[in-house]
Coordinates of C-alpha atoms in Angstrom, one line a residue:
X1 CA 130.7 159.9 137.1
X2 CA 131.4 162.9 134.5
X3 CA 129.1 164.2 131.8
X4 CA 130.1 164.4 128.8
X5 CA 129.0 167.2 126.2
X6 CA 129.6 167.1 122.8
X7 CA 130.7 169.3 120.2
X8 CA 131.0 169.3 116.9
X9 CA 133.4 171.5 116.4
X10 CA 137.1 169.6 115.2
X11 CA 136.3 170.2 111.8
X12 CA 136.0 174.1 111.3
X13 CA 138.2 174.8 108.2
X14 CA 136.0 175.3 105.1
X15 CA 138.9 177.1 103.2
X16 CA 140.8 173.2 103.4
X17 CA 137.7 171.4 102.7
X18 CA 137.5 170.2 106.1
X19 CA 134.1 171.2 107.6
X20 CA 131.4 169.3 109.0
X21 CA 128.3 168.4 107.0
X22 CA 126.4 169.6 109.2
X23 CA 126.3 172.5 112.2
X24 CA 125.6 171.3 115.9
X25 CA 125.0 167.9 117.0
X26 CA 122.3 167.3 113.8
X27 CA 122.0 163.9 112.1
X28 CA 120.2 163.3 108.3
X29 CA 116.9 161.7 109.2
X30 CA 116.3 162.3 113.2
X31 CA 112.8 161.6 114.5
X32 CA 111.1 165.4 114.3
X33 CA 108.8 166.5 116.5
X34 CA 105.8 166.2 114.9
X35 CA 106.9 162.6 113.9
X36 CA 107.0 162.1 117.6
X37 CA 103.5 163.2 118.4
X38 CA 101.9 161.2 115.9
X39 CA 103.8 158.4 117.3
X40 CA 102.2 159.3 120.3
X41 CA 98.8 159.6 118.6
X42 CA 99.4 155.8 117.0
X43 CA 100.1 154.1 120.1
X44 CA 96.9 155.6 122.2
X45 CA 94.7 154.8 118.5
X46 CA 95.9 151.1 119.6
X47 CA 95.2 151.7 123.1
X48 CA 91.5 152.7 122.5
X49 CA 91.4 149.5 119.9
X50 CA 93.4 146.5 121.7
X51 CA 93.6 147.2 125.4
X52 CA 91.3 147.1 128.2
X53 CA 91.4 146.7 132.5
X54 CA 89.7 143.7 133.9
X55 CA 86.9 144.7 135.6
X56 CA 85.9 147.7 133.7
X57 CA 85.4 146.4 130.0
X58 CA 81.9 145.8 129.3
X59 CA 82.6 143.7 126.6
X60 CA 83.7 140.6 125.5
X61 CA 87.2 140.5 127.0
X62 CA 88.6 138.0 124.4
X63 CA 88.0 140.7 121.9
X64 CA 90.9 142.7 123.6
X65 CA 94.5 142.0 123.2
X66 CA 96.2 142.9 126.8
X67 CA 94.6 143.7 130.1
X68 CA 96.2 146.7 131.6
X69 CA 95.2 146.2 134.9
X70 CA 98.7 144.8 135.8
X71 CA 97.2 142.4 138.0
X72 CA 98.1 139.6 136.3
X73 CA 101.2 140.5 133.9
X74 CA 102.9 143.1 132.6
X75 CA 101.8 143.7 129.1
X76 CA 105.2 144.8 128.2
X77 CA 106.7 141.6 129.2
X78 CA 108.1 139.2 126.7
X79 CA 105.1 136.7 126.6
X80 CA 103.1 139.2 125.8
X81 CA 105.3 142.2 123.7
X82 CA 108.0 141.4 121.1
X83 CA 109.8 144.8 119.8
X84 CA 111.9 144.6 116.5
X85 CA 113.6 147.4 114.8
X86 CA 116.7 148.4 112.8
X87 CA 119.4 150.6 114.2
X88 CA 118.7 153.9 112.9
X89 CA 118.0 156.1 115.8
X90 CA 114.6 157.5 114.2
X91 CA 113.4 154.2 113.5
X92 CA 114.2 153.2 117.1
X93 CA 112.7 156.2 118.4
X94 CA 109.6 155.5 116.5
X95 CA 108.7 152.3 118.2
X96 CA 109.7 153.9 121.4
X97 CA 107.7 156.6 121.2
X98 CA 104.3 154.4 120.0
X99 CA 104.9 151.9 122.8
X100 CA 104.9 155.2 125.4
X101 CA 101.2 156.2 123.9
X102 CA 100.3 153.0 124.3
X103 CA 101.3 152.0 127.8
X104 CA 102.4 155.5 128.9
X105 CA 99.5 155.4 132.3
X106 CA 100.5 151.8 133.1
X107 CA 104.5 152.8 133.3
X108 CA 104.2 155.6 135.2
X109 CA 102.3 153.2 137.6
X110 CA 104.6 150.5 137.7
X111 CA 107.2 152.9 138.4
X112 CA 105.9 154.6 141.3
X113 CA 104.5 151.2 142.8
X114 CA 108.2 149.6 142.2
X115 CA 110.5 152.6 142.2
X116 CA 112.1 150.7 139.0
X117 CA 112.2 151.6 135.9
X118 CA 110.2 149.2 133.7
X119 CA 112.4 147.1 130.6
X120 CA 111.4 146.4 126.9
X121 CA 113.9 144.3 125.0
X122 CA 114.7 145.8 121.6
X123 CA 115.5 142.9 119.0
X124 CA 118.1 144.6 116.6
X125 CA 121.0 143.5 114.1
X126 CA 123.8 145.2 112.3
X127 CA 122.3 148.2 110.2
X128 CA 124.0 147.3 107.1
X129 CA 123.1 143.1 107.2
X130 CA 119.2 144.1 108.2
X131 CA 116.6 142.9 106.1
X132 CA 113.7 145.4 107.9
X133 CA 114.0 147.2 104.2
X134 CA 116.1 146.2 100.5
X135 CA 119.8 145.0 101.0
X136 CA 121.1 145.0 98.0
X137 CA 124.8 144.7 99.2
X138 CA 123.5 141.3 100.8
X139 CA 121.5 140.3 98.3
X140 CA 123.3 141.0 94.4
X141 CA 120.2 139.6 92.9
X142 CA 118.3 142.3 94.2
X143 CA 120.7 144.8 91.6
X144 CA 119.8 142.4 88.8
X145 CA 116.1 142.5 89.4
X146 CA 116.3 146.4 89.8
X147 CA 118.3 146.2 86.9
X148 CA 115.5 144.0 84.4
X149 CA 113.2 146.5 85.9
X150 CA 114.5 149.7 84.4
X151 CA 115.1 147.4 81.1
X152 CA 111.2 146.4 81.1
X153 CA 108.6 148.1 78.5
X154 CA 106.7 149.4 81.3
X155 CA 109.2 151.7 82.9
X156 CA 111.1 152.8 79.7
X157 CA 107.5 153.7 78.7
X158 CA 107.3 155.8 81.8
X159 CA 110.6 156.9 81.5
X160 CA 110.6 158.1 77.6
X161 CA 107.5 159.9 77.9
X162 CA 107.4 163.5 76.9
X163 CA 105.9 164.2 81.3
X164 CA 109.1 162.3 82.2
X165 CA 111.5 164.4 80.1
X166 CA 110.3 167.4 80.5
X167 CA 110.4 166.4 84.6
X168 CA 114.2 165.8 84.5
X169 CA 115.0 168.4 82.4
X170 CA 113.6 171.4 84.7
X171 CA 115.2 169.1 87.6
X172 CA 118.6 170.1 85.7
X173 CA 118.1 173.2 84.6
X174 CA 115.9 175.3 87.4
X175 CA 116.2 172.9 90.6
X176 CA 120.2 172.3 89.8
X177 CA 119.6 168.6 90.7
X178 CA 122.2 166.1 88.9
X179 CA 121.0 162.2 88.2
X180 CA 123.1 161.4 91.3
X181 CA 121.3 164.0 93.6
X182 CA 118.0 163.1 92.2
X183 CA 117.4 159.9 94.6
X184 CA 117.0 161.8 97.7
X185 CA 114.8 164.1 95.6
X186 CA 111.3 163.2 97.4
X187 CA 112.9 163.0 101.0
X188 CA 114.0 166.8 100.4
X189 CA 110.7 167.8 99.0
X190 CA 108.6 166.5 101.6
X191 CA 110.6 167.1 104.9
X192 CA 110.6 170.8 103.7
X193 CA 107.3 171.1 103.2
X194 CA 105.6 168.9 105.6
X195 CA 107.8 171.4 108.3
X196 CA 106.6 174.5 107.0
X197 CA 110.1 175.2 105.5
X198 CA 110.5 176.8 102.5
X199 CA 111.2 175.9 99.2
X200 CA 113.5 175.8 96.5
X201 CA 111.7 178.5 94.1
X202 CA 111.4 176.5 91.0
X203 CA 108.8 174.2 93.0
X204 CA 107.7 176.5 95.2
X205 CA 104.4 176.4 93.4
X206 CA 102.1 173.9 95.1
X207 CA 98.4 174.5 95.3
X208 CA 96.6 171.4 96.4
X209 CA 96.6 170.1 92.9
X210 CA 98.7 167.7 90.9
X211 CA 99.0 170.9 87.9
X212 CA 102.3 172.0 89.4
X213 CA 105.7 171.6 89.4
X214 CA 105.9 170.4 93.3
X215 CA 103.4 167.0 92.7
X216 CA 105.0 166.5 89.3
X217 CA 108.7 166.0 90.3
X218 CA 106.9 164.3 93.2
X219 CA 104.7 162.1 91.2
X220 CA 107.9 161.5 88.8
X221 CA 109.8 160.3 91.7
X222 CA 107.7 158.1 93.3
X223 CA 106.6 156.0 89.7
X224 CA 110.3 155.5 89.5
X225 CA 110.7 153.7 92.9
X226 CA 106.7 151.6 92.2
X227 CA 107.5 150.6 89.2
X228 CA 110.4 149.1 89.9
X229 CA 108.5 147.7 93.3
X230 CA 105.4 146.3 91.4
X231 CA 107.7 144.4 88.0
X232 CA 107.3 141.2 87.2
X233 CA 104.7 140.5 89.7
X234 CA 106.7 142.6 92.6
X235 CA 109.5 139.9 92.1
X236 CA 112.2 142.6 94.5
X237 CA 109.4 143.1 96.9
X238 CA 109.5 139.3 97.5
X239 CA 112.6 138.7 97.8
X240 CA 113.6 141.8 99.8
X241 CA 111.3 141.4 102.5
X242 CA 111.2 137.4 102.4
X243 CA 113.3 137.3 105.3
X244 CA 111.2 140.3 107.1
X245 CA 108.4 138.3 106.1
X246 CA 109.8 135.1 107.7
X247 CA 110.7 137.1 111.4
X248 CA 106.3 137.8 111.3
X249 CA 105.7 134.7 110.0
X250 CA 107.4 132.8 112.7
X251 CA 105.3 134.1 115.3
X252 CA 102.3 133.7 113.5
X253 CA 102.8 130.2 113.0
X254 CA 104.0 129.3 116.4
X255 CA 100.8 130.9 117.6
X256 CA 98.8 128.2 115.7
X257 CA 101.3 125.2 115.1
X258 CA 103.9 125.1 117.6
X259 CA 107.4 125.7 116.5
X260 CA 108.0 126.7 112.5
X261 CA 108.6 124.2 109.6
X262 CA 111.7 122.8 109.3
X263 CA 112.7 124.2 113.4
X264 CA 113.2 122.2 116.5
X265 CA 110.8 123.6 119.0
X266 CA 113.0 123.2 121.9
X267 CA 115.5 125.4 119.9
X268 CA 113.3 127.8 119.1
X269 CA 112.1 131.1 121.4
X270 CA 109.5 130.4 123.6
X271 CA 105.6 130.9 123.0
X272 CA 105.2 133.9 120.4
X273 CA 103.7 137.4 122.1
X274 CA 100.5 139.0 122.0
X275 CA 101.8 142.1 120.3
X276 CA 104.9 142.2 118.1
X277 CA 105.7 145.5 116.6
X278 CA 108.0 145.9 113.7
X279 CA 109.5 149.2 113.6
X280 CA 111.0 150.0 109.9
X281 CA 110.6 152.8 106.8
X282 CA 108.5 153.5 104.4
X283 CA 110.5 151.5 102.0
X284 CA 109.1 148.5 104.5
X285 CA 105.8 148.7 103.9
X286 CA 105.0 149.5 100.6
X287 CA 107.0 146.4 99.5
X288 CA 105.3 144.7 102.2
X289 CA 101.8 145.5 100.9
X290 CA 103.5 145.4 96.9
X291 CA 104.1 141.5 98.1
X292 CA 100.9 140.2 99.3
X293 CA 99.0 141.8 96.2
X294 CA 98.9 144.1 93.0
X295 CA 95.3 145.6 94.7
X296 CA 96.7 146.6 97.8
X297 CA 99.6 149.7 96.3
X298 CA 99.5 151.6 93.5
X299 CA 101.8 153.2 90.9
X300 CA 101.2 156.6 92.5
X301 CA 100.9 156.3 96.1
X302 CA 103.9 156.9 98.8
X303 CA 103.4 156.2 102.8
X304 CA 102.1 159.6 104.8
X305 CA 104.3 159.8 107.6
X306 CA 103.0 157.7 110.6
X307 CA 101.8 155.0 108.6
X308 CA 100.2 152.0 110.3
X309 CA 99.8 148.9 108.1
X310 CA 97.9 146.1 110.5
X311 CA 97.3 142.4 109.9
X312 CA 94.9 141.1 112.8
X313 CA 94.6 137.3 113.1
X314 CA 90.9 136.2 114.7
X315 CA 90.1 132.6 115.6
X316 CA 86.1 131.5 114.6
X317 CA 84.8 129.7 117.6
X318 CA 81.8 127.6 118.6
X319 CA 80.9 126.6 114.8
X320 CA 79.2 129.7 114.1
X321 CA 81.3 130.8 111.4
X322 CA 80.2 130.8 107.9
X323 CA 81.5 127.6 106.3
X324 CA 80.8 128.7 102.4
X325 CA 83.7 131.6 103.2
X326 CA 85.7 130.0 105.8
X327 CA 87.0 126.5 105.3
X328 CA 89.6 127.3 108.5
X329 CA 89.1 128.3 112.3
X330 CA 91.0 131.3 111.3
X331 CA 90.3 134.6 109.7
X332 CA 92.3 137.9 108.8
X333 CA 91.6 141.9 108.5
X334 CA 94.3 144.1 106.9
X335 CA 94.1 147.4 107.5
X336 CA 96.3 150.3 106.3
X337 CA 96.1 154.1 107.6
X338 CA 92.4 153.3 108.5
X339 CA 91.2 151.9 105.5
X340 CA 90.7 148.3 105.5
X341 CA 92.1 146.4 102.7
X342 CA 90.7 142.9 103.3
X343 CA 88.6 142.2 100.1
X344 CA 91.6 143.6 97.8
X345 CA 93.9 140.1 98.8
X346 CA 93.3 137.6 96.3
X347 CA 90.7 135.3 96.9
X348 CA 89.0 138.0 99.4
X349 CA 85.6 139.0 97.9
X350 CA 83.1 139.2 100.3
X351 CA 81.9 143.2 100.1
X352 CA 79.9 142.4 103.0
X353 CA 82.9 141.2 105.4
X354 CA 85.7 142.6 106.8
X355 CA 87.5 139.5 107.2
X356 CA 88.6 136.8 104.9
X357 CA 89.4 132.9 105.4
X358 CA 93.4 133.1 106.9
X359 CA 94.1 130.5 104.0
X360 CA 93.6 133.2 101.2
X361 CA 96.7 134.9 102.8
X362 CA 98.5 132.3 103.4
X363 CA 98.5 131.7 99.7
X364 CA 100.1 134.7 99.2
X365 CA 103.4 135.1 101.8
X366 CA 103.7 131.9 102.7
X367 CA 106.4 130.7 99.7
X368 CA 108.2 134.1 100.6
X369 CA 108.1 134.2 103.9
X370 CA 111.7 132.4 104.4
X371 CA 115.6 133.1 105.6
X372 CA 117.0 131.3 102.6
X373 CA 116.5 133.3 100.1
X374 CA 117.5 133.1 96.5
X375 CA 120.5 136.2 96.5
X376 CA 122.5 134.3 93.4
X377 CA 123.6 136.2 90.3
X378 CA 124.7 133.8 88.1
X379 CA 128.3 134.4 85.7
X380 CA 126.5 133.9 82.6
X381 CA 122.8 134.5 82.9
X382 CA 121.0 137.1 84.9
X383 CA 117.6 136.4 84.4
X384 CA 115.4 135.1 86.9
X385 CA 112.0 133.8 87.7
X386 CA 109.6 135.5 88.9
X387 CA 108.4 135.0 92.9
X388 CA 105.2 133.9 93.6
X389 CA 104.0 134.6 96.7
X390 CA 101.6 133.3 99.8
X391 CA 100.9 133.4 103.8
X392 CA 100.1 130.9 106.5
X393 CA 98.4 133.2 109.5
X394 CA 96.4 131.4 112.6
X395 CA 96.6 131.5 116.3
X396 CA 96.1 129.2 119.3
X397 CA 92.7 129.1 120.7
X398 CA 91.9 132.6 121.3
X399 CA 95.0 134.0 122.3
X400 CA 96.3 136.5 120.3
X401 CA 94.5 138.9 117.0
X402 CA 97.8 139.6 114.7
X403 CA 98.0 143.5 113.5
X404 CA 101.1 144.6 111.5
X405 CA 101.6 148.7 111.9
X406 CA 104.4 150.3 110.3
X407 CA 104.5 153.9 111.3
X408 CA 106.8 156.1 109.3
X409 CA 107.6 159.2 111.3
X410 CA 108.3 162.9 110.9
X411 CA 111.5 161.4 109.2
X412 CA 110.2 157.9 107.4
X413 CA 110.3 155.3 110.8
X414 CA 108.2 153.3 110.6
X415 CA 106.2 149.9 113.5
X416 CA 105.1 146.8 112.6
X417 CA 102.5 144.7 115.3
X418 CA 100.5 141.7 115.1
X419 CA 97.9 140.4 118.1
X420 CA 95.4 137.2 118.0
X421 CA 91.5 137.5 119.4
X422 CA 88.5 135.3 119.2
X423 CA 85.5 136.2 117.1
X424 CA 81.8 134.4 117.3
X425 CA 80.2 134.9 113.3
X426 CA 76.8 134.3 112.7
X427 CA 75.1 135.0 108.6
X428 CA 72.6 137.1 108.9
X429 CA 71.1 138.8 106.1
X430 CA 73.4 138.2 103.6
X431 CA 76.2 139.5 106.0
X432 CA 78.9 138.0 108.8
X433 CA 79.0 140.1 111.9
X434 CA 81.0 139.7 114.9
X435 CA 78.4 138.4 118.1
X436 CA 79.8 139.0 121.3
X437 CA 77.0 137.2 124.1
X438 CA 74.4 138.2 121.9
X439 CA 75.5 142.1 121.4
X440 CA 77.3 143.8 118.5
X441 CA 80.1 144.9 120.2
X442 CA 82.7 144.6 117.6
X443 CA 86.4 145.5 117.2
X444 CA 86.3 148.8 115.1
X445 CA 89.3 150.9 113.4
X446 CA 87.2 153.9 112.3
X447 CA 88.6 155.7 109.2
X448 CA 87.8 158.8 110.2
X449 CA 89.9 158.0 114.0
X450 CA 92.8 157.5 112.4
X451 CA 93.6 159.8 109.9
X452 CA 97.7 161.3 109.8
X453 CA 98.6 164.0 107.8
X454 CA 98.1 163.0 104.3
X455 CA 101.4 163.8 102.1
X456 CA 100.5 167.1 100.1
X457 CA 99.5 165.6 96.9
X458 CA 96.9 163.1 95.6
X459 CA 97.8 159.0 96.7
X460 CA 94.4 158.0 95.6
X461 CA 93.1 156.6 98.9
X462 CA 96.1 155.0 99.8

C-alpha cells in the first residue's frame, strides 16, 4: 500500500486572504512533550500504588487492584480496564500515554510472547454531542445559568471592582486583547510560559509572586470562569457533568448492586472493570470537584497540567470497621494531585481518617449523577432551581477500590479511573488504620510522590 504525506500547503496566498492558520502539519491544543512525560510519570505513580505480580507482593494482595503477572488475565482486558475519552487528539493521547506508564513492561511482554499487538477499546462519541466537559449547544439551560451567573451580586462585585477594571483595561490597551480574544486568554498565558516561550512584553513580568501583571490577568481570568462554576451552589457544574457523572456512577453501582436503577441488567454491559479511566480537560474536573462540594475548589485555583483527581472505593470487612463512622460496608478516599480531600465532603469529619462512610458521597452526586437531565429554557421564564447534589459509591465483595484521575496534559487532557479493594479497620487510639494480617501495610499516595509542575502562580494548595 502507498504512504501518504501530507502538506499543508493549498492555501499559500496571504495577499487574497487565503492562508493557513497555521504553518506545517500543527493543530491548536496537541499533546506537547512535556505533557507526554508526565503522562508517563501518572501512569507508573499508579503502577507503584495499584498494581502488583502474584508471587512477589508481600502484602495483602486484596489491597492491589490488578496482578500483572498475566497468568491469569490481561489487566488491559475489558473485565478488568474500561477507557473513555472525547475525540480530541490530546485528550486521547493523554489516556494513551498514562495507560503505556502503567502497563508499558507487561505490553512489551505480551507482544514478544504472542507476536500480536495487544488491544484497548476506546469508548468515544461525537466531539460536539460529548458531555466529558460543558455542552452548552446541547444543553440551552446551561447559557441561562451562565447567564444568571454573570447577573449575580457576587460576580458583578468581582467584576466592578477597581482590580477588575484596571485588569481589562491594560488587557486593551498594552496586551491588544479585545473582549472576544480574552477567553483564550489563560490558555495563551500558560502554554507560553510553562514552554519556556516568551512573552508578550506587557506581562512579561512574572516573579513568583501574585504583585505582577502575569498572575493578575491570570488570577482575573480564572475568578471569571469559578465564579461562574461555584453560583448558586455550583448549579452548571451539576448539570454539565450530570451525565459524566452518570457514565462513573454506573460502574460504581453495578460493582455493588447489579445493574443501575431504572436498567434491565441483561441490557446492560457486562460486570463493571477494575479500572475505568476517564480521559477529559481541565474544564472536567474542576466542575467535577465544584459538584461534590464548596470545600473541595476554590475561587482562585486552576488544574496544573497532569492533574489526577481519584475517588477509591474500599469495602470494610470482617466487622472490624468502626460503626460510630461507618454505618455501610463501604468507604471512600478522594484524592487530588496528592492531597487527599476526604474530610472536605460534607459529612466527612474525622481528622484522624482518610476515609469516610461511601453514604456521605453518595449524598452528594447521587441526584446528579443521571442521563436525563434538565436542558429546558422555558419561553417565558428563565429562572431555575438550584441542583442539589449526592453520590451512591460501593463495590462487590472485595473486588475493585474506585480512583477517578483526570490528568490534564502539556495542553489541558485530562484521565479519569476508579478501582475497588478491601480494607480490615480496627479503632485504636482514637484513630482507624488499615490492618492487613496484623501489619500496617497500607495503600499510600504520598504528597510529596506525586507532585506535577505547579502552574506559575499561587492555587492555594489546590
Amino acid at each position: 500500500f502507498f504512504l501518504f504525506e501530507k502538506h499543508y500547503d493549498a492555501l499559500n496566498f496571504p495577499q487574497n486572504h487565503l492562508t493557513n492558520e497555521m504553518n506545517g502539519t500543527c493543530q491548536k491544543g496537541q499533546l506537547l512533550s512535556r505533557g507526554h512525560d508526565q503522562q508517563i510519570r501518572n501512569g507508573r505513580i499508579l503502577r507503584e500504588a495499584y498494581t502488583y505480580r502474584k508471587g512477589e507482593y508481600d502484602h495483602d494482595e486484596r489491597m492491589r487492584l490488578l496482578d500483572l503477572s498475566l497468568d491469569d488475565y490481561l489487566p488491559w482486558s475489558p473485565d478488568y480496564l474500561q477507557f473513555r475519552s472525547d475525540d480530541d487528539q490530546r485528550v486521547v493521547m493523554s489516556g494513551q500515554v498514562l495507560l503505556r506508564g502503567l502497563f508499558d513492561q507487561e505490553l512489551e511482554k505480551y507482544y514478544q510472547d504472542t507476536k500480536a499487538f495487544p488491544v484497548i477499546p476506546l469508548h468515544l462519541a461525537d466531539r460536539d454531542r460529548d458531555v466529558v466537559d460543558a455542552n452548552k449547544h446541547d444543553c440551552p439551560r446551561l447559557a441561562v445559568i451562565q447567564q444568571q451567573a454573570v447577573q449575580s451580586p457576587e460576580f458583578q462585585e468581582f467584576d466592578g471592582s477597581q482590580e477588575s477594571q484596571q485588569i481589562r483595561r491594560y488587557m486593551w490597551d498594552r496586551m491588544e486583547m479585545s473582549n472576544a480574544s480574552r477567553n483564550n486568554v489563560l490558555d495563551c498565558l500558560m502554554c507560553t510560559i510553562c514552554t519556556d516561550r516568551q512573552l508578550h512584553d506587557a506581562i512579561n513580568d512574572y516573579d513568583g509572586t501574585s504583585d505582577n501583571w502575569f498572575s493578575r490577568v491570570a488570577e482575573y481570568d480564572i475568578q471569571t470562569y469559578t465564579l461562574l462554576m461555584k453560583y448558586n451552589q455550583s448549579q452548571f457544574a451539576k448539570l454539565a457533568l450530570g451525565p459524566l457523572w452518570w457514565e462513573i456512577m454506573q460502574n460504581i453501582n453495578q460493582c455493588v448492586e447489579g445493574a443501575p436503577d431504572g436498567e434491565d441488567e441483561s441490557q446492560t454491559n457486562v460486570a463493571a472493570p477494575k479500572l475505568a479511566l476517564f480521559s477529559g480537560h481541565d474544564t472536567t474536573i474542576m466542575p467535577l470537584l465544584a459538584s461534590i462540594g464548596p470545600q473541595l475548589w476554590n475561587n482562585t485555583a486552576w488544574a496544573p497540567y497532569a492533574s489526577m483527581m481519584l475517588i477509591e472505593v474500599h469495602e470494610l470487612i470482617d466487622g472490624q470497621s468502626d460503626a460510630e463512622f461507618y454505618k455501610s460496608k463501604f468507604a471512600f478516599r478522594l484524592i487530588y494531585n496528592g492531597k487527599i480531600l476526604t474530610q472536605l465532603v460534607e459529612g466527612c469529619h474525622d481528622a484522624n481518617s482518610e476515609l469516610c462512610d461511601i453514604a456521605h458521597l453518595k449524598a452528594k452526586v447521587d441526584p446528579i449523577a443521571t442521563r436525563n437531565t434538565n436542558c429546558f429554557v422555558p419561553a417565558m421564564n428563565t429562572d431555575s432551581q438550584g441542583l442539589e447534589s449526592v453520590l451512591s459509591m460501593s463495590t462487590t465483595a472485595g473486588r475493585v477500590v474506585f480512583v477517578i484521575f483526570v490528568m490534564l496534559s502539556g495542553i489541558s487532557g485530562s484521565l479519569v479511573t476508579y478501582l475497588i479493594l478491601r480494607r480490615f479497620f480496627y479503632k485504636s487510639k482514637g484513630s482507624r488504620k488499615v490492618v492487613q494480617n496484623g501489619a500496617d501495610n497500607g495503600l499510600e499516595l504520598m504528597e510529596s510522590d506525586f507532585q506535577d509542575e505547579p502552574l506559575p502562580y499561587n492555587t492555594n494548595g489546590h
